CSV table of N, CA and C in Angstrom, one decimal:
chain,number,residue,atom,x,y,z
A,1,MET,N,8.6,-19.4,12.2
A,1,MET,CA,9.3,-18.8,11.0
A,1,MET,C,9.0,-17.3,11.0
A,2,ASN,N,10.0,-16.5,10.6
A,2,ASN,CA,9.9,-15.1,10.6
A,2,ASN,C,9.7,-14.6,9.1
A,3,TYR,N,8.9,-13.5,9.0
A,3,TYR,CA,8.6,-13.0,7.7
A,3,TYR,C,8.9,-11.5,7.7
A,4,THR,N,9.0,-10.9,6.5
A,4,THR,CA,9.1,-9.5,6.3
A,4,THR,C,7.9,-9.2,5.3
A,5,PHE,N,7.2,-8.1,5.7
A,5,PHE,CA,6.1,-7.7,4.8
A,5,PHE,C,6.5,-6.4,4.1
A,6,TYR,N,6.6,-6.5,2.8
A,6,TYR,CA,7.0,-5.3,2.0
A,6,TYR,C,5.7,-4.7,1.5
A,7,VAL,N,5.5,-3.4,1.6
A,7,VAL,CA,4.3,-2.7,1.1
A,7,VAL,C,4.7,-1.5,0.3
A,8,ASP,N,3.9,-1.2,-0.7
A,8,ASP,CA,4.2,0.0,-1.5
A,8,ASP,C,2.9,0.6,-1.9
A,9,GLU,N,2.9,1.8,-2.3
A,9,GLU,CA,1.7,2.5,-2.8
A,9,GLU,C,1.9,3.0,-4.2
A,10,SER,N,0.8,3.2,-4.9
A,10,SER,CA,0.9,3.8,-6.2
A,10,SER,C,-0.2,4.9,-6.2
A,11,GLY,N,0.2,6.1,-6.6
A,11,GLY,CA,-0.8,7.2,-6.6
A,11,GLY,C,0.0,8.4,-7.1
A,12,GLN,N,-0.7,9.5,-7.0
A,12,GLN,CA,-0.1,10.8,-7.4
A,12,GLN,C,-0.1,11.8,-6.3
A,13,ALA,N,1.0,12.5,-6.2
A,13,ALA,CA,1.1,13.6,-5.2
A,13,ALA,C,0.3,14.7,-5.7
A,14,GLY,N,0.0,15.6,-4.8
A,14,GLY,CA,-0.7,16.8,-5.2
A,14,GLY,C,-2.2,16.8,-4.7
A,15,ILE,N,-2.4,16.3,-3.5
A,15,ILE,CA,-3.8,16.1,-3.0
A,15,ILE,C,-4.5,17.4,-2.8
A,16,LYS,N,-3.8,18.6,-3.0
A,16,LYS,CA,-4.5,19.9,-2.8
A,16,LYS,C,-5.4,20.1,-4.0
A,17,LYS,N,-5.2,19.5,-5.1
A,17,LYS,CA,-6.0,19.6,-6.3
A,17,LYS,C,-6.3,18.3,-6.9
A,18,ILE,N,-7.4,17.7,-6.6
A,18,ILE,CA,-7.8,16.4,-7.1
A,18,ILE,C,-8.5,16.5,-8.5
A,19,ARG,N,-8.2,15.7,-9.4
A,19,ARG,CA,-8.8,15.8,-10.8
A,19,ARG,C,-10.3,15.5,-10.7
A,20,THR,N,-11.0,16.3,-11.5
A,20,THR,CA,-12.5,16.1,-11.6
A,20,THR,C,-12.8,16.0,-13.1
A,21,LYS,N,-14.0,15.8,-13.5
A,21,LYS,CA,-14.4,15.8,-14.9
A,21,LYS,C,-14.1,17.1,-15.6
A,22,GLY,N,-14.1,18.2,-14.8
A,22,GLY,CA,-14.0,19.5,-15.4
A,22,GLY,C,-12.6,20.1,-15.2
A,23,SER,N,-11.7,19.5,-14.4
A,23,SER,CA,-10.4,20.1,-14.2
A,23,SER,C,-9.4,19.1,-14.0
A,24,GLY,N,-8.1,19.5,-14.3
A,24,GLY,CA,-7.0,18.6,-14.1
A,24,GLY,C,-6.6,18.5,-12.6
A,25,GLY,N,-5.6,17.6,-12.4
A,25,GLY,CA,-5.1,17.5,-11.0
A,25,GLY,C,-4.7,16.1,-10.8
A,26,ALA,N,-4.4,15.8,-9.5
A,26,ALA,CA,-4.0,14.4,-9.1
A,26,ALA,C,-5.1,13.4,-9.2
A,27,SER,N,-4.8,12.2,-9.5
A,27,SER,CA,-5.8,11.1,-9.5
A,27,SER,C,-6.4,11.0,-8.1
A,28,PRO,N,-7.7,10.7,-8.0
A,28,PRO,CA,-8.3,10.5,-6.7
A,28,PRO,C,-8.1,9.1,-6.2
A,29,TYR,N,-7.4,8.3,-6.9
A,29,TYR,CA,-7.2,6.9,-6.5
A,29,TYR,C,-5.8,6.6,-5.9
A,30,LEU,N,-5.8,5.7,-5.0
A,30,LEU,CA,-4.5,5.2,-4.4
A,30,LEU,C,-4.6,3.7,-4.3
A,31,THR,N,-3.5,3.1,-4.7
A,31,THR,CA,-3.5,1.6,-4.6
A,31,THR,C,-2.3,1.2,-3.7
A,32,LEU,N,-2.6,0.2,-2.8
A,32,LEU,CA,-1.6,-0.4,-2.0
A,32,LEU,C,-1.4,-1.8,-2.3
A,33,GLY,N,-0.2,-2.3,-2.3
A,33,GLY,CA,0.1,-3.7,-2.6
A,33,GLY,C,1.2,-4.1,-1.6
A,34,GLY,N,1.2,-5.4,-1.4
A,34,GLY,CA,2.2,-5.9,-0.5
A,34,GLY,C,2.5,-7.4,-0.8
A,35,VAL,N,3.7,-7.8,-0.2
A,35,VAL,CA,4.1,-9.2,-0.3
A,35,VAL,C,4.7,-9.6,1.0
A,36,LEU,N,4.3,-10.8,1.4
A,36,LEU,CA,4.9,-11.4,2.7
A,36,LEU,C,6.0,-12.4,2.3
A,37,VAL,N,7.2,-12.1,2.7
A,37,VAL,CA,8.3,-12.9,2.3
A,37,VAL,C,9.0,-13.6,3.5
A,38,PRO,N,9.1,-15.0,3.4
A,38,PRO,CA,9.8,-15.7,4.5
A,38,PRO,C,11.2,-15.2,4.6
A,39,GLU,N,11.8,-15.1,5.8
A,39,GLU,CA,13.2,-14.6,6.0
A,39,GLU,C,14.1,-15.5,5.2
A,40,SER,N,13.8,-16.8,5.1
A,40,SER,CA,14.6,-17.8,4.3
A,40,SER,C,14.7,-17.5,2.8
A,41,GLU,N,13.8,-16.7,2.3
A,41,GLU,CA,13.7,-16.4,0.9
A,41,GLU,C,14.2,-14.9,0.6
A,42,LYS,N,14.5,-14.1,1.6
A,42,LYS,CA,14.9,-12.7,1.3
A,42,LYS,C,16.1,-12.6,0.4
A,43,ASP,N,17.1,-13.4,0.6
A,43,ASP,CA,18.3,-13.3,-0.2
A,43,ASP,C,18.0,-13.7,-1.6
A,44,ASN,N,17.2,-14.7,-1.8
A,44,ASN,CA,16.9,-15.1,-3.2
A,44,ASN,C,16.1,-14.0,-3.9
A,45,LEU,N,15.2,-13.4,-3.2
A,45,LEU,CA,14.4,-12.3,-3.7
A,45,LEU,C,15.2,-11.1,-4.1
A,46,THR,N,16.2,-10.8,-3.2
A,46,THR,CA,17.1,-9.6,-3.5
A,46,THR,C,17.9,-9.9,-4.7
A,47,GLU,N,18.4,-11.1,-4.9
A,47,GLU,CA,19.2,-11.5,-6.1
A,47,GLU,C,18.4,-11.4,-7.3
A,48,LEU,N,17.1,-11.8,-7.3
A,48,LEU,CA,16.2,-11.7,-8.4
A,48,LEU,C,16.0,-10.3,-8.8
A,49,VAL,N,15.7,-9.4,-7.9
A,49,VAL,CA,15.4,-8.0,-8.2
A,49,VAL,C,16.7,-7.4,-8.7
A,50,LEU,N,17.8,-7.6,-8.2
A,50,LEU,CA,19.1,-7.1,-8.7
A,50,LEU,C,19.4,-7.6,-10.1
A,51,SER,N,19.1,-8.8,-10.4
A,51,SER,CA,19.3,-9.4,-11.7
A,51,SER,C,18.4,-8.7,-12.7
A,52,LEU,N,17.2,-8.4,-12.3
A,52,LEU,CA,16.2,-7.8,-13.3
A,52,LEU,C,16.7,-6.3,-13.5
A,53,ALA,N,17.1,-5.6,-12.5
A,53,ALA,CA,17.6,-4.3,-12.6
A,53,ALA,C,18.8,-4.3,-13.6
A,54,LYS,N,19.7,-5.2,-13.5
A,54,LYS,CA,20.9,-5.3,-14.3
A,54,LYS,C,20.4,-5.6,-15.8
A,55,GLU,N,19.5,-6.6,-15.9
A,55,GLU,CA,18.9,-6.9,-17.3
A,55,GLU,C,18.4,-5.7,-17.9
A,56,PHE,N,17.7,-4.8,-17.2
A,56,PHE,CA,17.0,-3.6,-17.7
A,56,PHE,C,18.0,-2.4,-17.8
A,57,GLY,N,19.2,-2.6,-17.3
A,57,GLY,CA,20.2,-1.5,-17.3
A,57,GLY,C,19.8,-0.4,-16.4
A,58,LYS,N,19.2,-0.7,-15.3
A,58,LYS,CA,18.7,0.3,-14.3
A,58,LYS,C,19.4,0.1,-13.0
A,59,PRO,N,19.7,1.2,-12.3
A,59,PRO,CA,20.3,1.1,-10.9
A,59,PRO,C,19.3,0.5,-9.9
A,60,SER,N,18.0,0.7,-10.1
A,60,SER,CA,17.0,0.2,-9.2
A,60,SER,C,15.8,0.0,-10.0
A,61,LEU,N,14.8,-0.7,-9.4
A,61,LEU,CA,13.5,-0.9,-10.1
A,61,LEU,C,12.4,-0.1,-9.6
A,62,HIS,N,11.8,0.7,-10.5
A,62,HIS,CA,10.6,1.4,-10.1
A,62,HIS,C,9.8,1.5,-11.4
A,63,CYS,N,8.6,1.0,-11.4
A,63,CYS,CA,7.8,0.8,-12.6
A,63,CYS,C,7.6,2.2,-13.4
A,64,SER,N,7.7,3.3,-12.7
A,64,SER,CA,7.5,4.6,-13.4
A,64,SER,C,8.7,4.8,-14.3
A,65,LYS,N,9.8,4.1,-14.1
A,65,LYS,CA,11.0,4.3,-14.9
A,65,LYS,C,11.3,3.2,-15.9
A,66,LEU,N,10.3,2.3,-16.0
A,66,LEU,CA,10.4,1.2,-16.9
A,66,LEU,C,9.5,1.3,-18.1
A,67,ASN,N,9.9,0.7,-19.3
A,67,ASN,CA,8.9,0.8,-20.4
A,67,ASN,C,7.9,-0.4,-20.3
A,68,HIS,N,7.0,-0.5,-21.2
A,68,HIS,CA,5.9,-1.4,-21.1
A,68,HIS,C,6.4,-2.9,-21.0
A,69,ASN,N,7.4,-3.2,-21.9
A,69,ASN,CA,7.9,-4.6,-21.9
A,69,ASN,C,8.6,-4.9,-20.6
A,70,GLN,N,9.4,-4.0,-20.1
A,70,GLN,CA,10.1,-4.2,-18.8
A,70,GLN,C,9.1,-4.4,-17.7
A,71,ILE,N,8.0,-3.6,-17.7
A,71,ILE,CA,7.0,-3.8,-16.6
A,71,ILE,C,6.3,-5.2,-16.7
A,72,VAL,N,6.0,-5.6,-17.9
A,72,VAL,CA,5.5,-7.0,-18.1
A,72,VAL,C,6.4,-8.0,-17.6
A,73,ARG,N,7.7,-7.9,-17.9
A,73,ARG,CA,8.7,-8.9,-17.5
A,73,ARG,C,8.8,-8.8,-16.0
A,74,PHE,N,8.9,-7.7,-15.4
A,74,PHE,CA,9.0,-7.5,-14.0
A,74,PHE,C,7.8,-8.1,-13.2
A,75,SER,N,6.6,-7.9,-13.8
A,75,SER,CA,5.4,-8.4,-13.2
A,75,SER,C,5.3,-9.9,-13.2
A,76,LYS,N,5.9,-10.5,-14.2
A,76,LYS,CA,5.9,-12.0,-14.3
A,76,LYS,C,6.8,-12.6,-13.2
């Protein structure tokens, strides 16, 4: 069986100035997440993501562009 591994990161750009207790700047943290999807499920997953984007009235899904309730729905 073949799989596709999708990976994404969450963090802030601007590593030239990292936030400290005394100064502002980018977060010092970076998070990586991923999901392994069987090829046989890719079309179903695509349809699900597109239906959520349509439900939210968005051209694509990115959590930075969603409100709290949409993020909760998307996460479920």
